């Protein structure tokens, strides 16, 4: 059996910008090639509702119960077609939501998240709270940093939700 062609499979990933005031929760992963950041979230399981997937991922990664946050609001959609090591990569559609929590809820959240690796091990990710205006200056994936930093306020209307695609022309897999 031959491997599928690159990007012939499609996966959907939900992610969230969890705001507490002007700060957002991001997961920092330190690798030999450098550190990078991602919003908490993950792949949507087959047949799973988008908000159910977001609820599950935020509970797993941040220990956040969505009942302790504002209603998630879809802000951005980004198409990803990036070559990476290993089997042919899927095309991935990132659905980035925004929600807000109180400082009291923030104190109860996780500070480290462990990502499962194919070999059965895990990779720690440090939960960092950064001012959202700094998002364009950090290696943030998907490539939402400029859109996040451009918001005049954490609850501002974001406009067009479709961001430019992430491809081999504008991103190198880390």
mmCIF file with all atom_site columns, C-alpha atoms in Angstrom:
data_model
loop_
_atom_site.group_PDB
_atom_site.id
_atom_site.type_symbol
_atom_site.label_atom_id
_atom_site.label_alt_id
_atom_site.label_comp_id
_atom_site.label_asym_id
_atom_site.label_entity_id
_atom_site.label_seq_id
_atom_site.pdbx_PDB_ins_code
_atom_site.Cartn_x
_atom_site.Cartn_y
_atom_site.Cartn_z
_atom_site.occupancy
_atom_site.B_iso_or_equiv
_atom_site.pdbx_formal_charge
_atom_site.auth_seq_id
_atom_site.auth_comp_id
_atom_site.auth_asym_id
_atom_site.auth_atom_id
_atom_site.pdbx_PDB_model_num
ATOM 1   C CA . UNK A 1 1   ? 0.000   0.000  0.000  1.00 0.00 ? 1   UNK A CA 1
ATOM 2   C CA . UNK A 1 2   ? 1.361   3.409  -0.909 1.00 0.00 ? 2   UNK A CA 1
ATOM 3   C CA . UNK A 1 3   ? 1.289   6.451  1.339  1.00 0.00 ? 3   UNK A CA 1
ATOM 4   C CA . UNK A 1 4   ? -1.323  9.074  0.520  1.00 0.00 ? 4   UNK A CA 1
ATOM 5   C CA . UNK A 1 5   ? -0.131  12.147 -1.347 1.00 0.00 ? 5   UNK A CA 1
ATOM 6   C CA . UNK A 1 6   ? 0.862   15.127 0.791  1.00 0.00 ? 6   UNK A CA 1
ATOM 7   C CA . UNK A 1 7   ? -2.153  17.193 1.887  1.00 0.00 ? 7   UNK A CA 1
ATOM 8   C CA . UNK A 1 8   ? -4.675  14.674 0.498  1.00 0.00 ? 8   UNK A CA 1
ATOM 9   C CA . UNK A 1 9   ? -6.048  14.124 4.013  1.00 0.00 ? 9   UNK A CA 1
ATOM 10  C CA . UNK A 1 10  ? -7.676  17.009 5.905  1.00 0.00 ? 10  UNK A CA 1
ATOM 11  C CA . UNK A 1 11  ? -7.583  17.483 9.668  1.00 0.00 ? 11  UNK A CA 1
ATOM 12  C CA . UNK A 1 12  ? -9.279  20.198 11.679 1.00 0.00 ? 12  UNK A CA 1
ATOM 13  C CA . UNK A 1 13  ? -7.594  21.706 14.738 1.00 0.00 ? 13  UNK A CA 1
ATOM 14  C CA . UNK A 1 14  ? -9.344  23.891 17.293 1.00 0.00 ? 14  UNK A CA 1
ATOM 15  C CA . UNK A 1 15  ? -7.246  26.332 19.261 1.00 0.00 ? 15  UNK A CA 1
ATOM 16  C CA . UNK A 1 16  ? -8.038  29.095 21.714 1.00 0.00 ? 16  UNK A CA 1
ATOM 17  C CA . UNK A 1 17  ? -6.669  32.431 22.691 1.00 0.00 ? 17  UNK A CA 1
ATOM 18  C CA . UNK A 1 18  ? -7.493  32.332 26.390 1.00 0.00 ? 18  UNK A CA 1
ATOM 19  C CA . UNK A 1 19  ? -7.424  35.937 27.582 1.00 0.00 ? 19  UNK A CA 1
ATOM 20  C CA . UNK A 1 20  ? -7.025  37.119 31.152 1.00 0.00 ? 20  UNK A CA 1
ATOM 21  C CA . UNK A 1 21  ? -6.992  40.890 30.810 1.00 0.00 ? 21  UNK A CA 1
ATOM 22  C CA . UNK A 1 22  ? -4.380  41.717 28.156 1.00 0.00 ? 22  UNK A CA 1
ATOM 23  C CA . UNK A 1 23  ? -2.524  38.407 28.602 1.00 0.00 ? 23  UNK A CA 1
ATOM 24  C CA . UNK A 1 24  ? -3.035  35.237 26.550 1.00 0.00 ? 24  UNK A CA 1
ATOM 25  C CA . UNK A 1 25  ? -2.100  31.684 27.487 1.00 0.00 ? 25  UNK A CA 1
ATOM 26  C CA . UNK A 1 26  ? 0.346   30.104 25.043 1.00 0.00 ? 26  UNK A CA 1
ATOM 27  C CA . UNK A 1 27  ? 2.236   26.826 25.176 1.00 0.00 ? 27  UNK A CA 1
ATOM 28  C CA . UNK A 1 28  ? 5.994   27.184 24.693 1.00 0.00 ? 28  UNK A CA 1
ATOM 29  C CA . UNK A 1 29  ? 7.865   24.182 23.341 1.00 0.00 ? 29  UNK A CA 1
ATOM 30  C CA . UNK A 1 30  ? 11.660  24.200 23.562 1.00 0.00 ? 30  UNK A CA 1
ATOM 31  C CA . UNK A 1 31  ? 13.384  22.174 20.849 1.00 0.00 ? 31  UNK A CA 1
ATOM 32  C CA . UNK A 1 32  ? 16.956  21.928 19.556 1.00 0.00 ? 32  UNK A CA 1
ATOM 33  C CA . UNK A 1 33  ? 15.975  24.187 16.643 1.00 0.00 ? 33  UNK A CA 1
ATOM 34  C CA . UNK A 1 34  ? 14.552  26.806 19.033 1.00 0.00 ? 34  UNK A CA 1
ATOM 35  C CA . UNK A 1 35  ? 11.438  27.592 21.006 1.00 0.00 ? 35  UNK A CA 1
ATOM 36  C CA . UNK A 1 36  ? 8.027   28.086 19.470 1.00 0.00 ? 36  UNK A CA 1
ATOM 37  C CA . UNK A 1 37  ? 4.560   28.851 20.798 1.00 0.00 ? 37  UNK A CA 1
ATOM 38  C CA . UNK A 1 38  ? 1.085   27.517 20.079 1.00 0.00 ? 38  UNK A CA 1
ATOM 39  C CA . UNK A 1 39  ? -2.322  28.396 21.442 1.00 0.00 ? 39  UNK A CA 1
ATOM 40  C CA . UNK A 1 40  ? -3.791  25.569 23.516 1.00 0.00 ? 40  UNK A CA 1
ATOM 41  C CA . UNK A 1 41  ? -5.897  23.203 21.413 1.00 0.00 ? 41  UNK A CA 1
ATOM 42  C CA . UNK A 1 42  ? -5.694  20.128 19.264 1.00 0.00 ? 42  UNK A CA 1
ATOM 43  C CA . UNK A 1 43  ? -7.150  17.977 16.531 1.00 0.00 ? 43  UNK A CA 1
ATOM 44  C CA . UNK A 1 44  ? -10.878 17.393 16.268 1.00 0.00 ? 44  UNK A CA 1
ATOM 45  C CA . UNK A 1 45  ? -11.728 13.693 16.512 1.00 0.00 ? 45  UNK A CA 1
ATOM 46  C CA . UNK A 1 46  ? -13.831 12.058 13.795 1.00 0.00 ? 46  UNK A CA 1
ATOM 47  C CA . UNK A 1 47  ? -17.479 12.994 14.333 1.00 0.00 ? 47  UNK A CA 1
ATOM 48  C CA . UNK A 1 48  ? -16.661 15.379 17.190 1.00 0.00 ? 48  UNK A CA 1
ATOM 49  C CA . UNK A 1 49  ? -18.327 18.792 17.437 1.00 0.00 ? 49  UNK A CA 1
ATOM 50  C CA . UNK A 1 50  ? -15.866 21.717 17.169 1.00 0.00 ? 50  UNK A CA 1
ATOM 51  C CA . UNK A 1 51  ? -16.800 23.191 20.551 1.00 0.00 ? 51  UNK A CA 1
ATOM 52  C CA . UNK A 1 52  ? -16.701 19.756 22.180 1.00 0.00 ? 52  UNK A CA 1
ATOM 53  C CA . UNK A 1 53  ? -13.173 19.326 20.813 1.00 0.00 ? 53  UNK A CA 1
ATOM 54  C CA . UNK A 1 54  ? -12.205 22.756 22.128 1.00 0.00 ? 54  UNK A CA 1
ATOM 55  C CA . UNK A 1 55  ? -13.700 21.930 25.533 1.00 0.00 ? 55  UNK A CA 1
ATOM 56  C CA . UNK A 1 56  ? -11.780 18.624 25.660 1.00 0.00 ? 56  UNK A CA 1
ATOM 57  C CA . UNK A 1 57  ? -8.464  20.137 24.570 1.00 0.00 ? 57  UNK A CA 1
ATOM 58  C CA . UNK A 1 58  ? -8.634  23.070 27.009 1.00 0.00 ? 58  UNK A CA 1
ATOM 59  C CA . UNK A 1 59  ? -9.451  20.682 29.850 1.00 0.00 ? 59  UNK A CA 1
ATOM 60  C CA . UNK A 1 60  ? -6.503  18.423 28.869 1.00 0.00 ? 60  UNK A CA 1
ATOM 61  C CA . UNK A 1 61  ? -3.931  21.156 28.297 1.00 0.00 ? 61  UNK A CA 1
ATOM 62  C CA . UNK A 1 62  ? -4.872  23.947 30.712 1.00 0.00 ? 62  UNK A CA 1
ATOM 63  C CA . UNK A 1 63  ? -7.234  22.145 33.111 1.00 0.00 ? 63  UNK A CA 1
ATOM 64  C CA . UNK A 1 64  ? -9.753  24.825 32.069 1.00 0.00 ? 64  UNK A CA 1
ATOM 65  C CA . UNK A 1 65  ? -13.453 24.089 32.350 1.00 0.00 ? 65  UNK A CA 1
ATOM 66  C CA . UNK A 1 66  ? -15.213 26.107 29.637 1.00 0.00 ? 66  UNK A CA 1
ATOM 67  C CA . UNK A 1 67  ? -18.016 26.819 32.109 1.00 0.00 ? 67  UNK A CA 1
ATOM 68  C CA . UNK A 1 68  ? -15.471 29.080 33.868 1.00 0.00 ? 68  UNK A CA 1
ATOM 69  C CA . UNK A 1 69  ? -14.896 31.191 30.729 1.00 0.00 ? 69  UNK A CA 1
ATOM 70  C CA . UNK A 1 70  ? -16.859 33.378 28.360 1.00 0.00 ? 70  UNK A CA 1
ATOM 71  C CA . UNK A 1 71  ? -18.554 31.738 25.384 1.00 0.00 ? 71  UNK A CA 1
ATOM 72  C CA . UNK A 1 72  ? -15.870 30.840 22.783 1.00 0.00 ? 72  UNK A CA 1
ATOM 73  C CA . UNK A 1 73  ? -15.941 33.119 19.740 1.00 0.00 ? 73  UNK A CA 1
ATOM 74  C CA . UNK A 1 74  ? -14.487 31.983 16.411 1.00 0.00 ? 74  UNK A CA 1
ATOM 75  C CA . UNK A 1 75  ? -11.964 34.635 15.343 1.00 0.00 ? 75  UNK A CA 1
ATOM 76  C CA . UNK A 1 76  ? -9.721  33.148 12.670 1.00 0.00 ? 76  UNK A CA 1
ATOM 77  C CA . UNK A 1 77  ? -9.447  30.280 10.221 1.00 0.00 ? 77  UNK A CA 1
ATOM 78  C CA . UNK A 1 78  ? -6.089  29.348 8.719  1.00 0.00 ? 78  UNK A CA 1
ATOM 79  C CA . UNK A 1 79  ? -5.312  26.716 6.095  1.00 0.00 ? 79  UNK A CA 1
ATOM 80  C CA . UNK A 1 80  ? -2.025  24.829 6.588  1.00 0.00 ? 80  UNK A CA 1
ATOM 81  C CA . UNK A 1 81  ? -0.174  22.946 3.852  1.00 0.00 ? 81  UNK A CA 1
ATOM 82  C CA . UNK A 1 82  ? 3.367   22.581 5.213  1.00 0.00 ? 82  UNK A CA 1
ATOM 83  C CA . UNK A 1 83  ? 5.848   19.803 4.447  1.00 0.00 ? 83  UNK A CA 1
ATOM 84  C CA . UNK A 1 84  ? 7.300   18.144 7.537  1.00 0.00 ? 84  UNK A CA 1
ATOM 85  C CA . UNK A 1 85  ? 9.354   15.061 8.422  1.00 0.00 ? 85  UNK A CA 1
ATOM 86  C CA . UNK A 1 86  ? 7.641   11.688 8.529  1.00 0.00 ? 86  UNK A CA 1
ATOM 87  C CA . UNK A 1 87  ? 4.653   10.354 6.617  1.00 0.00 ? 87  UNK A CA 1
ATOM 88  C CA . UNK A 1 88  ? 2.880   12.560 4.096  1.00 0.00 ? 88  UNK A CA 1
ATOM 89  C CA . UNK A 1 89  ? 1.480   15.513 6.024  1.00 0.00 ? 89  UNK A CA 1
ATOM 90  C CA . UNK A 1 90  ? -2.219  16.278 6.150  1.00 0.00 ? 90  UNK A CA 1
ATOM 91  C CA . UNK A 1 91  ? -3.733  19.560 5.162  1.00 0.00 ? 91  UNK A CA 1
ATOM 92  C CA . UNK A 1 92  ? -4.835  21.149 8.443  1.00 0.00 ? 92  UNK A CA 1
ATOM 93  C CA . UNK A 1 93  ? -7.545  23.735 8.979  1.00 0.00 ? 93  UNK A CA 1
ATOM 94  C CA . UNK A 1 94  ? -6.953  25.749 12.161 1.00 0.00 ? 94  UNK A CA 1
ATOM 95  C CA . UNK A 1 95  ? -10.054 27.170 13.842 1.00 0.00 ? 95  UNK A CA 1
ATOM 96  C CA . UNK A 1 96  ? -8.911  29.775 16.382 1.00 0.00 ? 96  UNK A CA 1
ATOM 97  C CA . UNK A 1 97  ? -11.395 30.810 19.052 1.00 0.00 ? 97  UNK A CA 1
ATOM 98  C CA . UNK A 1 98  ? -11.193 33.546 21.688 1.00 0.00 ? 98  UNK A CA 1
ATOM 99  C CA . UNK A 1 99  ? -12.476 33.425 25.238 1.00 0.00 ? 99  UNK A CA 1
ATOM 100 C CA . UNK A 1 100 ? -11.896 35.300 28.475 1.00 0.00 ? 100 UNK A CA 1
ATOM 101 C CA . UNK A 1 101 ? -11.311 34.170 32.045 1.00 0.00 ? 101 UNK A CA 1
ATOM 102 C CA . UNK A 1 102 ? -10.946 35.934 35.390 1.00 0.00 ? 102 UNK A CA 1
ATOM 103 C CA . UNK A 1 103 ? -7.683  36.240 37.340 1.00 0.00 ? 103 UNK A CA 1
ATOM 104 C CA . UNK A 1 104 ? -9.095  33.830 39.930 1.00 0.00 ? 104 UNK A CA 1
ATOM 105 C CA . UNK A 1 105 ? -9.667  31.144 37.265 1.00 0.00 ? 105 UNK A CA 1
ATOM 106 C CA . UNK A 1 106 ? -6.166  31.770 35.891 1.00 0.00 ? 106 UNK A CA 1
ATOM 107 C CA . UNK A 1 107 ? -4.555  30.901 39.240 1.00 0.00 ? 107 UNK A CA 1
ATOM 108 C CA . UNK A 1 108 ? -6.121  27.425 39.064 1.00 0.00 ? 108 UNK A CA 1
ATOM 109 C CA . UNK A 1 109 ? -4.847  26.509 35.588 1.00 0.00 ? 109 UNK A CA 1
ATOM 110 C CA . UNK A 1 110 ? -1.988  24.212 34.625 1.00 0.00 ? 110 UNK A CA 1
ATOM 111 C CA . UNK A 1 111 ? 1.524   25.601 34.194 1.00 0.00 ? 111 UNK A CA 1
ATOM 112 C CA . UNK A 1 112 ? 2.898   22.669 32.139 1.00 0.00 ? 112 UNK A CA 1
ATOM 113 C CA . UNK A 1 113 ? 1.248   20.622 29.373 1.00 0.00 ? 113 UNK A CA 1
ATOM 114 C CA . UNK A 1 114 ? 2.577   17.254 28.179 1.00 0.00 ? 114 UNK A CA 1
ATOM 115 C CA . UNK A 1 115 ? 2.218   16.420 24.474 1.00 0.00 ? 115 UNK A CA 1
ATOM 116 C CA . UNK A 1 116 ? 2.219   12.720 23.591 1.00 0.00 ? 116 UNK A CA 1
ATOM 117 C CA . UNK A 1 117 ? 4.947   11.651 21.161 1.00 0.00 ? 117 UNK A CA 1
ATOM 118 C CA . UNK A 1 118 ? 4.689   8.828  18.579 1.00 0.00 ? 118 UNK A CA 1
ATOM 119 C CA . UNK A 1 119 ? 7.257   6.763  20.540 1.00 0.00 ? 119 UNK A CA 1
ATOM 120 C CA . UNK A 1 120 ? 5.016   6.750  23.643 1.00 0.00 ? 120 UNK A CA 1
ATOM 121 C CA . UNK A 1 121 ? 6.975   9.445  25.458 1.00 0.00 ? 121 UNK A CA 1
ATOM 122 C CA . UNK A 1 122 ? 5.890   12.986 26.088 1.00 0.00 ? 122 UNK A CA 1
ATOM 123 C CA . UNK A 1 123 ? 7.208   16.479 25.457 1.00 0.00 ? 123 UNK A CA 1
ATOM 124 C CA . UNK A 1 124 ? 6.607   19.160 28.080 1.00 0.00 ? 124 UNK A CA 1
ATOM 125 C CA . UNK A 1 125 ? 5.220   22.515 27.060 1.00 0.00 ? 125 UNK A CA 1
ATOM 126 C CA . UNK A 1 126 ? 5.392   25.472 29.407 1.00 0.00 ? 126 UNK A CA 1
ATOM 127 C CA . UNK A 1 127 ? 2.200   27.509 29.731 1.00 0.00 ? 127 UNK A CA 1
ATOM 128 C CA . UNK A 1 128 ? 3.215   31.167 29.430 1.00 0.00 ? 128 UNK A CA 1
ATOM 129 C CA . UNK A 1 129 ? 0.999   34.198 29.804 1.00 0.00 ? 129 UNK A CA 1
ATOM 130 C CA . UNK A 1 130 ? 2.113   36.943 27.434 1.00 0.00 ? 130 UNK A CA 1
ATOM 131 C CA . UNK A 1 131 ? 0.665   40.314 26.549 1.00 0.00 ? 131 UNK A CA 1
ATOM 132 C CA . UNK A 1 132 ? -1.293  39.729 23.339 1.00 0.00 ? 132 UNK A CA 1
ATOM 133 C CA . UNK A 1 133 ? 0.358   42.752 21.678 1.00 0.00 ? 133 UNK A CA 1
ATOM 134 C CA . UNK A 1 134 ? 3.667   40.793 21.682 1.00 0.00 ? 134 UNK A CA 1
ATOM 135 C CA . UNK A 1 135 ? 2.233   37.897 19.618 1.00 0.00 ? 135 UNK A CA 1
ATOM 136 C CA . UNK A 1 136 ? 3.693   39.197 16.336 1.00 0.00 ? 136 UNK A CA 1
ATOM 137 C CA . UNK A 1 137 ? 7.210   39.221 17.820 1.00 0.00 ? 137 UNK A CA 1
ATOM 138 C CA . UNK A 1 138 ? 7.314   35.553 18.883 1.00 0.00 ? 138 UNK A CA 1
ATOM 139 C CA . UNK A 1 139 ? 7.469   32.312 16.851 1.00 0.00 ? 139 UNK A CA 1
ATOM 140 C CA . UNK A 1 140 ? 3.743   31.516 17.093 1.00 0.00 ? 140 UNK A CA 1
ATOM 141 C CA . UNK A 1 141 ? 2.095   28.701 15.121 1.00 0.00 ? 141 UNK A CA 1
ATOM 142 C CA . UNK A 1 142 ? -0.296  28.782 13.387 1.00 0.00 ? 142 UNK A CA 1
ATOM 143 C CA . UNK A 1 143 ? 0.766   32.125 11.919 1.00 0.00 ? 143 UNK A CA 1
ATOM 144 C CA . UNK A 1 144 ? -1.756  34.243 13.818 1.00 0.00 ? 144 UNK A CA 1
ATOM 145 C CA . UNK A 1 145 ? 0.680   36.554 15.628 1.00 0.00 ? 145 UNK A CA 1
ATOM 146 C CA . UNK A 1 146 ? 0.216   39.616 13.407 1.00 0.00 ? 146 UNK A CA 1
ATOM 147 C CA . UNK A 1 147 ? -3.590  39.322 13.547 1.00 0.00 ? 147 UNK A CA 1
ATOM 148 C CA . UNK A 1 148 ? -3.568  38.911 17.337 1.00 0.00 ? 148 UNK A CA 1
ATOM 149 C CA . UNK A 1 149 ? -1.186  41.836 17.914 1.00 0.00 ? 149 UNK A CA 1
ATOM 150 C CA . UNK A 1 150 ? -3.210  44.086 15.598 1.00 0.00 ? 150 UNK A CA 1
ATOM 151 C CA . UNK A 1 151 ? -6.326  43.898 17.768 1.00 0.00 ? 151 UNK A CA 1
ATOM 152 C CA . UNK A 1 152 ? -6.886  47.276 19.474 1.00 0.00 ? 152 UNK A CA 1
ATOM 153 C CA . UNK A 1 153 ? -8.290  45.490 22.562 1.00 0.00 ? 153 UNK A CA 1
ATOM 154 C CA . UNK A 1 154 ? -8.731  41.874 23.743 1.00 0.00 ? 154 UNK A CA 1
ATOM 155 C CA . UNK A 1 155 ? -12.458 41.970 22.937 1.00 0.00 ? 155 UNK A CA 1
ATOM 156 C CA . UNK A 1 156 ? -12.225 43.968 19.685 1.00 0.00 ? 156 UNK A CA 1
ATOM 157 C CA . UNK A 1 157 ? -13.983 42.802 16.532 1.00 0.00 ? 157 UNK A CA 1
ATOM 158 C CA . UNK A 1 158 ? -11.470 40.972 14.344 1.00 0.00 ? 158 UNK A CA 1
ATOM 159 C CA . UNK A 1 159 ? -12.975 41.482 10.874 1.00 0.00 ? 159 UNK A CA 1
ATOM 160 C CA . UNK A 1 160 ? -12.214 38.955 8.134  1.00 0.00 ? 160 UNK A CA 1
ATOM 161 C CA . UNK A 1 161 ? -11.687 35.584 9.832  1.00 0.00 ? 161 UNK A CA 1
ATOM 162 C CA . UNK A 1 162 ? -9.752  34.033 6.925  1.00 0.00 ? 162 UNK A CA 1
ATOM 163 C CA . UNK A 1 163 ? -5.994  34.443 7.393  1.00 0.00 ? 163 UNK A CA 1
ATOM 164 C CA . UNK A 1 164 ? -3.388  33.824 4.669  1.00 0.00 ? 164 UNK A CA 1
ATOM 165 C CA . UNK A 1 165 ? -2.524  30.140 4.256  1.00 0.00 ? 165 UNK A CA 1
ATOM 166 C CA . UNK A 1 166 ? 0.546   28.620 5.905  1.00 0.00 ? 166 UNK A CA 1
ATOM 167 C CA . UNK A 1 167 ? 2.666   26.946 3.218  1.00 0.00 ? 167 UNK A CA 1
ATOM 168 C CA . UNK A 1 168 ? 6.278   25.973 2.578  1.00 0.00 ? 168 UNK A CA 1
ATOM 169 C CA . UNK A 1 169 ? 6.695   29.435 1.014  1.00 0.00 ? 169 UNK A CA 1
ATOM 170 C CA . UNK A 1 170 ? 6.103   31.256 4.325  1.00 0.00 ? 170 UNK A CA 1
ATOM 171 C CA . UNK A 1 171 ? 6.910   28.675 7.019  1.00 0.00 ? 171 UNK A CA 1
ATOM 172 C CA . UNK A 1 172 ? 9.592   26.086 7.769  1.00 0.00 ? 172 UNK A CA 1
ATOM 173 C CA . UNK A 1 173 ? 8.525   23.208 10.040 1.00 0.00 ? 173 UNK A CA 1
ATOM 174 C CA . UNK A 1 174 ? 10.332  23.238 13.425 1.00 0.00 ? 174 UNK A CA 1
#
